Amino acid sequence: MIREAIVTTRSLEGEPHIAPMGATVIEGGYVLQPFRPSRTLENLAATRIAVVNFTDDVRIFASCVVGRRYNVDVKKATYIDCPRLADALSHDEVTVERAEDDPQRPKFFCKTYHSEGHTRFEGMNRAKAAVLEAAVLVSRLGLLPDEKVAQEMAYLAIAVEKTAGPEELEAWGWVLDAVAEHRSRRAS
Ligand SMILES: Cc1cc2nc3c(=O)[nH]c(=O)nc-3n(C[C@H](O)[C@H](O)[C@H](O)COP(=O)(O)O)c2cc1C
């Protein structure tokens, strides 16, 4: 199973970095697979620590892939010298046990060193899931035909219209802007 998480890392100099990343669940931890080039990859290779944060604030996922400035608070993790999301529902502090290099997508096998729950999970929501899917589409805009993106966005819009709250609507707006900008760049 792959859990969609916000992975927080830091550079050797201590600069925090946050990125949405699929965390494949394995016995005792996760496999993280950043595509090259990636700041997360550089940080994982240099420090061999990360935090896998679980959040249902889809604005964090969307803002990272659309490159929009959105203020996300981080604080030091409990046991490892790494940032974590201050408002995560829960987080896992991980250490890299081994890495498998690859020209496109290396694998980092991570062991969970410490897990912490912070706040209640309020339940599933279709608009959150739709924004997450749309954020994945945005991260692949350069690889996908415009027609496919338009079809998928039209389908995802149904769940957003029916079930979104203000946070999801805000994130959905960013995603729509990113798709429109990409289309006009491609056209010119
Ligand atoms: C839900 C979701 C899951 C993602 N999973 C991955 C992933 O597993 N690997 C990856 O390289 N990028 C993934 N991305 C895209 C990255 O977050 C994005 O490309 C980011 O810029 C990674 O580069 P960075 O490490 O330099 O920030 C995902 C995006 C979303 C919205």
mmCIF file of C-alpha atoms and ligand atoms in Angstrom:
data_model
loop_
_atom_site.group_PDB
_atom_site.id
_atom_site.type_symbol
_atom_site.label_atom_id
_atom_site.label_comp_id
_atom_site.label_asym_id
_atom_site.label_seq_id
_atom_site.Cartn_x
_atom_site.Cartn_y
_atom_site.Cartn_z
ATOM 1 C CA MET A 1 0.000 0.000 0.000
ATOM 2 C CA ILE A 2 1.110 3.523 -0.768
ATOM 3 C CA ARG A 3 0.186 6.260 1.697
ATOM 4 C CA GLU A 4 0.220 9.808 0.321
ATOM 5 C CA ALA A 5 2.254 11.785 2.833
ATOM 6 C CA ILE A 6 4.093 15.055 3.242
ATOM 7 C CA VAL A 7 7.749 14.131 3.655
ATOM 8 C CA THR A 8 9.807 16.667 5.563
ATOM 9 C CA THR A 9 13.591 16.641 5.331
ATOM 10 C CA ARG A 10 16.448 19.069 5.891
ATOM 11 C CA SER A 11 19.698 19.850 4.136
ATOM 12 C CA LEU A 12 23.044 19.342 5.879
ATOM 13 C CA GLU A 13 22.957 23.108 6.575
ATOM 14 C CA GLY A 14 19.579 22.687 8.319
ATOM 15 C CA GLU A 15 17.268 24.169 5.665
ATOM 16 C CA PRO A 16 13.845 22.473 5.955
ATOM 17 C CA HIS A 17 12.096 21.080 2.885
ATOM 18 C CA ILE A 18 8.581 19.715 2.453
ATOM 19 C CA ALA A 19 7.262 17.611 -0.433
ATOM 20 C CA PRO A 20 4.257 15.395 -1.103
ATOM 21 C CA MET A 21 5.484 11.854 -1.636
ATOM 22 C CA GLY A 22 4.011 8.375 -1.856
ATOM 23 C CA ALA A 23 5.304 6.294 1.066
ATOM 24 C CA THR A 24 5.118 2.561 0.297
ATOM 25 C CA VAL A 25 4.352 0.686 3.501
ATOM 26 C CA ILE A 26 6.818 -2.097 4.322
ATOM 27 C CA GLU A 27 7.431 -4.083 7.509
ATOM 28 C CA GLY A 28 8.621 -1.564 10.130
ATOM 29 C CA GLY A 29 8.717 1.457 7.813
ATOM 30 C CA TYR A 30 8.386 2.860 4.307
ATOM 31 C CA VAL A 31 10.072 2.995 0.929
ATOM 32 C CA LEU A 32 10.386 6.548 -0.428
ATOM 33 C CA GLN A 33 10.995 6.934 -4.172
ATOM 34 C CA PRO A 34 11.771 10.486 -5.290
ATOM 35 C CA PHE A 35 12.218 11.067 -9.033
ATOM 36 C CA ARG A 36 15.448 12.813 -9.977
ATOM 37 C CA PRO A 37 16.049 15.737 -9.670
ATOM 38 C CA SER A 38 14.649 16.210 -6.163
ATOM 39 C CA ARG A 39 15.572 18.187 -3.076
ATOM 40 C CA THR A 40 14.024 15.435 -0.947
ATOM 41 C CA LEU A 41 16.356 12.942 -2.605
ATOM 42 C CA GLU A 42 19.427 15.100 -1.949
ATOM 43 C CA ASN A 43 18.409 15.592 1.688
ATOM 44 C CA LEU A 44 17.656 11.893 2.261
ATOM 45 C CA ALA A 45 21.017 10.928 0.775
ATOM 46 C CA ALA A 46 22.897 13.550 2.827
ATOM 47 C CA THR A 47 21.218 13.245 6.250
ATOM 48 C CA ARG A 48 19.564 9.776 6.092
ATOM 49 C CA ILE A 49 16.607 11.020 8.142
ATOM 50 C CA ALA A 50 13.084 12.205 7.308
ATOM 51 C CA VAL A 51 9.637 12.615 8.776
ATOM 52 C CA VAL A 52 6.609 11.040 7.071
ATOM 53 C CA ASN A 53 3.724 13.347 8.002
ATOM 54 C CA PHE A 54 0.063 12.461 7.623
ATOM 55 C CA THR A 55 -2.302 15.363 7.053
ATOM 56 C CA ASP A 56 -5.705 15.906 5.479
ATOM 57 C CA ASP A 57 -4.923 19.559 4.650
ATOM 58 C CA VAL A 58 -4.889 19.195 0.877
ATOM 59 C CA ARG A 59 -3.663 22.780 0.484
ATOM 60 C CA ILE A 60 -0.200 21.519 1.494
ATOM 61 C CA PHE A 61 -0.200 18.876 -1.267
ATOM 62 C CA ALA A 62 -1.545 21.330 -3.855
ATOM 63 C CA SER A 63 0.682 24.288 -2.933
ATOM 64 C CA CYS A 64 3.871 22.208 -3.241
ATOM 65 C CA VAL A 65 3.103 21.013 -6.770
ATOM 66 C CA VAL A 66 1.760 24.335 -8.099
ATOM 67 C CA GLY A 67 4.743 26.188 -6.621
ATOM 68 C CA ARG A 68 2.517 28.580 -4.684
ATOM 69 C CA ARG A 69 3.719 30.169 -1.466
ATOM 70 C CA TYR A 70 1.562 28.817 1.303
ATOM 71 C CA ASN A 71 2.728 29.141 4.852
ATOM 72 C CA VAL A 72 3.245 25.678 6.327
ATOM 73 C CA ASP A 73 4.511 25.619 9.905
ATOM 74 C CA VAL A 74 7.223 23.126 10.769
ATOM 75 C CA LYS A 75 8.812 22.278 14.100
ATOM 76 C CA LYS A 76 11.603 19.982 15.206
ATOM 77 C CA ALA A 77 10.659 16.313 15.378
ATOM 78 C CA THR A 78 10.651 14.658 18.795
ATOM 79 C CA TYR A 79 13.697 12.371 18.517
ATOM 80 C CA ILE A 80 15.493 13.079 15.252
ATOM 81 C CA ASP A 81 17.019 16.383 14.168
ATOM 82 C CA CYS A 82 14.571 16.917 11.342
ATOM 83 C CA PRO A 83 11.572 19.198 10.771
ATOM 84 C CA ARG A 84 8.020 17.877 10.926
ATOM 85 C CA LEU A 85 4.683 19.485 10.051
ATOM 86 C CA ALA A 86 3.493 21.350 13.139
ATOM 87 C CA ASP A 87 -0.156 20.533 12.353
ATOM 88 C CA ALA A 88 0.140 16.927 11.163
ATOM 89 C CA LEU A 89 -2.546 14.484 12.289
ATOM 90 C CA SER A 90 0.284 12.073 13.016
ATOM 91 C CA HIS A 91 3.897 11.594 12.000
ATOM 92 C CA ASP A 92 6.562 8.918 11.748
ATOM 93 C CA GLU A 93 10.238 9.744 12.284
ATOM 94 C CA VAL A 94 12.340 7.562 9.997
ATOM 95 C CA THR A 95 15.968 6.742 9.320
ATOM 96 C CA VAL A 96 17.295 5.531 5.965
ATOM 97 C CA GLU A 97 18.474 1.941 6.383
ATOM 98 C CA ARG A 98 19.617 1.438 2.803
ATOM 99 C CA ALA A 99 19.252 3.031 -0.597
ATOM 100 C CA GLU A 100 18.970 1.480 -4.045
ATOM 101 C CA ASP A 101 20.340 3.838 -6.676
ATOM 102 C CA ASP A 102 18.597 4.345 -9.993
ATOM 103 C CA PRO A 103 19.149 6.863 -12.805
ATOM 104 C CA GLN A 104 15.487 7.965 -12.611
ATOM 105 C CA ARG A 105 13.977 6.972 -9.275
ATOM 106 C CA PRO A 106 16.205 5.713 -6.434
ATOM 107 C CA LYS A 107 14.601 3.849 -3.536
ATOM 108 C CA PHE A 108 15.195 4.762 0.108
ATOM 109 C CA PHE A 109 14.279 1.979 2.525
ATOM 110 C CA CYS A 110 13.336 3.721 5.773
ATOM 111 C CA LYS A 111 12.817 2.328 9.254
ATOM 112 C CA THR A 112 10.308 3.977 11.583
ATOM 113 C CA TYR A 113 12.184 5.096 14.650
ATOM 114 C CA HIS A 114 9.292 6.848 16.398
ATOM 115 C CA SER A 115 5.558 7.341 15.706
ATOM 116 C CA GLU A 116 3.327 9.994 17.185
ATOM 117 C CA GLY A 117 -0.381 10.807 16.894
ATOM 118 C CA HIS A 118 -1.495 14.397 17.417
ATOM 119 C CA THR A 119 -5.101 14.951 16.540
ATOM 120 C CA ARG A 120 -8.278 13.215 15.488
ATOM 121 C CA PHE A 121 -8.809 12.053 11.902
ATOM 122 C CA GLU A 122 -12.155 13.571 10.932
ATOM 123 C CA GLY A 123 -13.052 11.037 8.235
ATOM 124 C CA MET A 124 -12.858 10.663 4.476
ATOM 125 C CA ASN A 125 -13.972 13.407 2.107
ATOM 126 C CA ARG A 126 -14.380 13.080 -1.670
ATOM 127 C CA ALA A 127 -13.233 16.639 -2.383
ATOM 128 C CA LYS A 128 -9.980 16.057 -0.470
ATOM 129 C CA ALA A 129 -9.392 12.896 -2.508
ATOM 130 C CA ALA A 130 -10.214 14.792 -5.723
ATOM 131 C CA VAL A 131 -7.752 17.601 -4.924
ATOM 132 C CA LEU A 132 -5.082 14.988 -4.144
ATOM 133 C CA GLU A 133 -5.673 13.333 -7.539
ATOM 134 C CA ALA A 134 -5.624 16.717 -9.260
ATOM 135 C CA ALA A 135 -2.335 17.568 -7.522
ATOM 136 C CA VAL A 136 -0.827 14.346 -8.904
ATOM 137 C CA LEU A 137 -2.040 15.379 -12.389
ATOM 138 C CA VAL A 138 -0.421 18.793 -11.957
ATOM 139 C CA SER A 139 2.889 17.167 -10.985
ATOM 140 C CA ARG A 140 2.740 15.278 -14.338
ATOM 141 C CA LEU A 141 1.405 18.020 -16.641
ATOM 142 C CA GLY A 142 4.507 17.880 -18.828
ATOM 143 C CA LEU A 143 3.967 14.166 -19.465
ATOM 144 C CA LEU A 144 0.198 14.042 -20.048
ATOM 145 C CA PRO A 145 -1.869 15.056 -23.109
ATOM 146 C CA ASP A 146 -4.079 18.138 -22.486
ATOM 147 C CA GLU A 147 -7.184 16.137 -23.451
ATOM 148 C CA LYS A 148 -6.609 13.532 -20.706
ATOM 149 C CA VAL A 149 -5.971 16.226 -18.097
ATOM 150 C CA ALA A 150 -9.170 18.059 -19.120
ATOM 151 C CA GLN A 151 -11.250 14.852 -18.907
ATOM 152 C CA GLU A 152 -9.904 13.898 -15.488
ATOM 153 C CA MET A 153 -10.292 17.416 -14.084
ATOM 154 C CA ALA A 154 -13.929 17.507 -15.272
ATOM 155 C CA TYR A 155 -14.630 14.254 -13.439
ATOM 156 C CA LEU A 156 -12.826 15.351 -10.241
ATOM 157 C CA ALA A 157 -14.730 18.661 -10.274
ATOM 158 C CA ILE A 158 -17.966 16.779 -9.527
ATOM 159 C CA ALA A 159 -16.730 15.629 -6.108
ATOM 160 C CA VAL A 160 -15.332 19.087 -5.369
ATOM 161 C CA GLU A 161 -18.624 20.810 -6.239
ATOM 162 C CA LYS A 162 -20.615 18.355 -4.131
ATOM 163 C CA THR A 163 -18.471 17.924 -1.032
ATOM 164 C CA ALA A 164 -15.747 20.585 -0.654
ATOM 165 C CA GLY A 165 -15.227 22.888 2.300
ATOM 166 C CA PRO A 166 -13.303 26.200 2.089
ATOM 167 C CA GLU A 167 -9.823 24.585 2.284
ATOM 168 C CA GLU A 168 -10.561 22.199 -0.564
ATOM 169 C CA LEU A 169 -12.065 24.983 -2.699
ATOM 170 C CA GLU A 170 -8.964 27.110 -2.151
ATOM 171 C CA ALA A 171 -6.635 24.255 -3.155
ATOM 172 C CA TRP A 172 -8.847 23.356 -6.133
ATOM 173 C CA GLY A 173 -8.587 26.960 -7.358
ATOM 174 C CA TRP A 174 -4.763 26.774 -7.259
ATOM 175 C CA VAL A 175 -4.846 23.528 -9.225
ATOM 176 C CA LEU A 176 -7.194 24.999 -11.860
ATOM 177 C CA ASP A 177 -4.873 28.013 -12.224
ATOM 178 C CA ALA A 178 -1.838 25.736 -12.654
ATOM 179 C CA VAL A 179 -3.579 23.700 -15.375
ATOM 180 C CA ALA A 180 -4.684 26.885 -17.186
ATOM 181 C CA GLU A 181 -1.186 28.399 -16.982
ATOM 182 C CA HIS A 182 0.348 25.209 -18.336
ATOM 183 C CA ARG A 183 -2.117 25.193 -21.253
ATOM 184 C CA SER A 184 -1.445 28.799 -22.189
ATOM 185 C CA ARG A 185 2.344 28.261 -21.949
ATOM 186 C CA ARG A 186 2.072 25.212 -24.202
ATOM 187 C CA ALA A 187 -0.123 27.153 -26.673
ATOM 188 C CA SER A 188 2.291 30.075 -27.010
HETATM 189 C C1 LIG B 1 0.003 12.959 -3.812
HETATM 190 C C2 LIG B 1 1.354 13.168 -4.431
HETATM 191 C C3 LIG B 1 2.295 12.136 -4.382
HETATM 192 C C4 LIG B 1 3.561 12.300 -4.944
HETATM 193 N N1 LIG B 1 4.477 11.269 -4.872
HETATM 194 C C5 LIG B 1 5.710 11.432 -5.399
HETATM 195 C C6 LIG B 1 6.682 10.404 -5.300
HETATM 196 O O1 LIG B 1 6.443 9.324 -4.742
HETATM 197 N N2 LIG B 1 7.900 10.655 -5.834
HETATM 198 C C7 LIG B 1 8.205 11.841 -6.452
HETATM 199 O O2 LIG B 1 9.341 12.016 -6.914
HETATM 200 N N3 LIG B 1 7.305 12.823 -6.551
HETATM 201 C C8 LIG B 1 6.070 12.661 -6.045
HETATM 202 N N4 LIG B 1 5.158 13.675 -6.138
HETATM 203 C C9 LIG B 1 5.556 14.937 -6.800
HETATM 204 C C10 LIG B 1 6.501 15.723 -5.891
HETATM 205 O O3 LIG B 1 5.911 16.090 -4.680
HETATM 206 C C11 LIG B 1 7.034 16.959 -6.573
HETATM 207 O O4 LIG B 1 7.520 16.637 -7.840
HETATM 208 C C12 LIG B 1 8.129 17.600 -5.756
HETATM 209 O O5 LIG B 1 8.516 18.758 -6.425
HETATM 210 C C13 LIG B 1 9.297 16.674 -5.514
HETATM 211 O O6 LIG B 1 10.525 17.329 -5.658
HETATM 212 P P1 LIG B 1 11.380 17.891 -4.410
HETATM 213 O O7 LIG B 1 11.809 16.716 -3.593
HETATM 214 O O8 LIG B 1 12.504 18.595 -5.095
HETATM 215 O O9 LIG B 1 10.460 18.815 -3.680
HETATM 216 C C14 LIG B 1 3.886 13.521 -5.581
HETATM 217 C C15 LIG B 1 2.947 14.558 -5.629
HETATM 218 C C16 LIG B 1 1.694 14.381 -5.068
HETATM 219 C C17 LIG B 1 0.692 15.507 -5.131
#
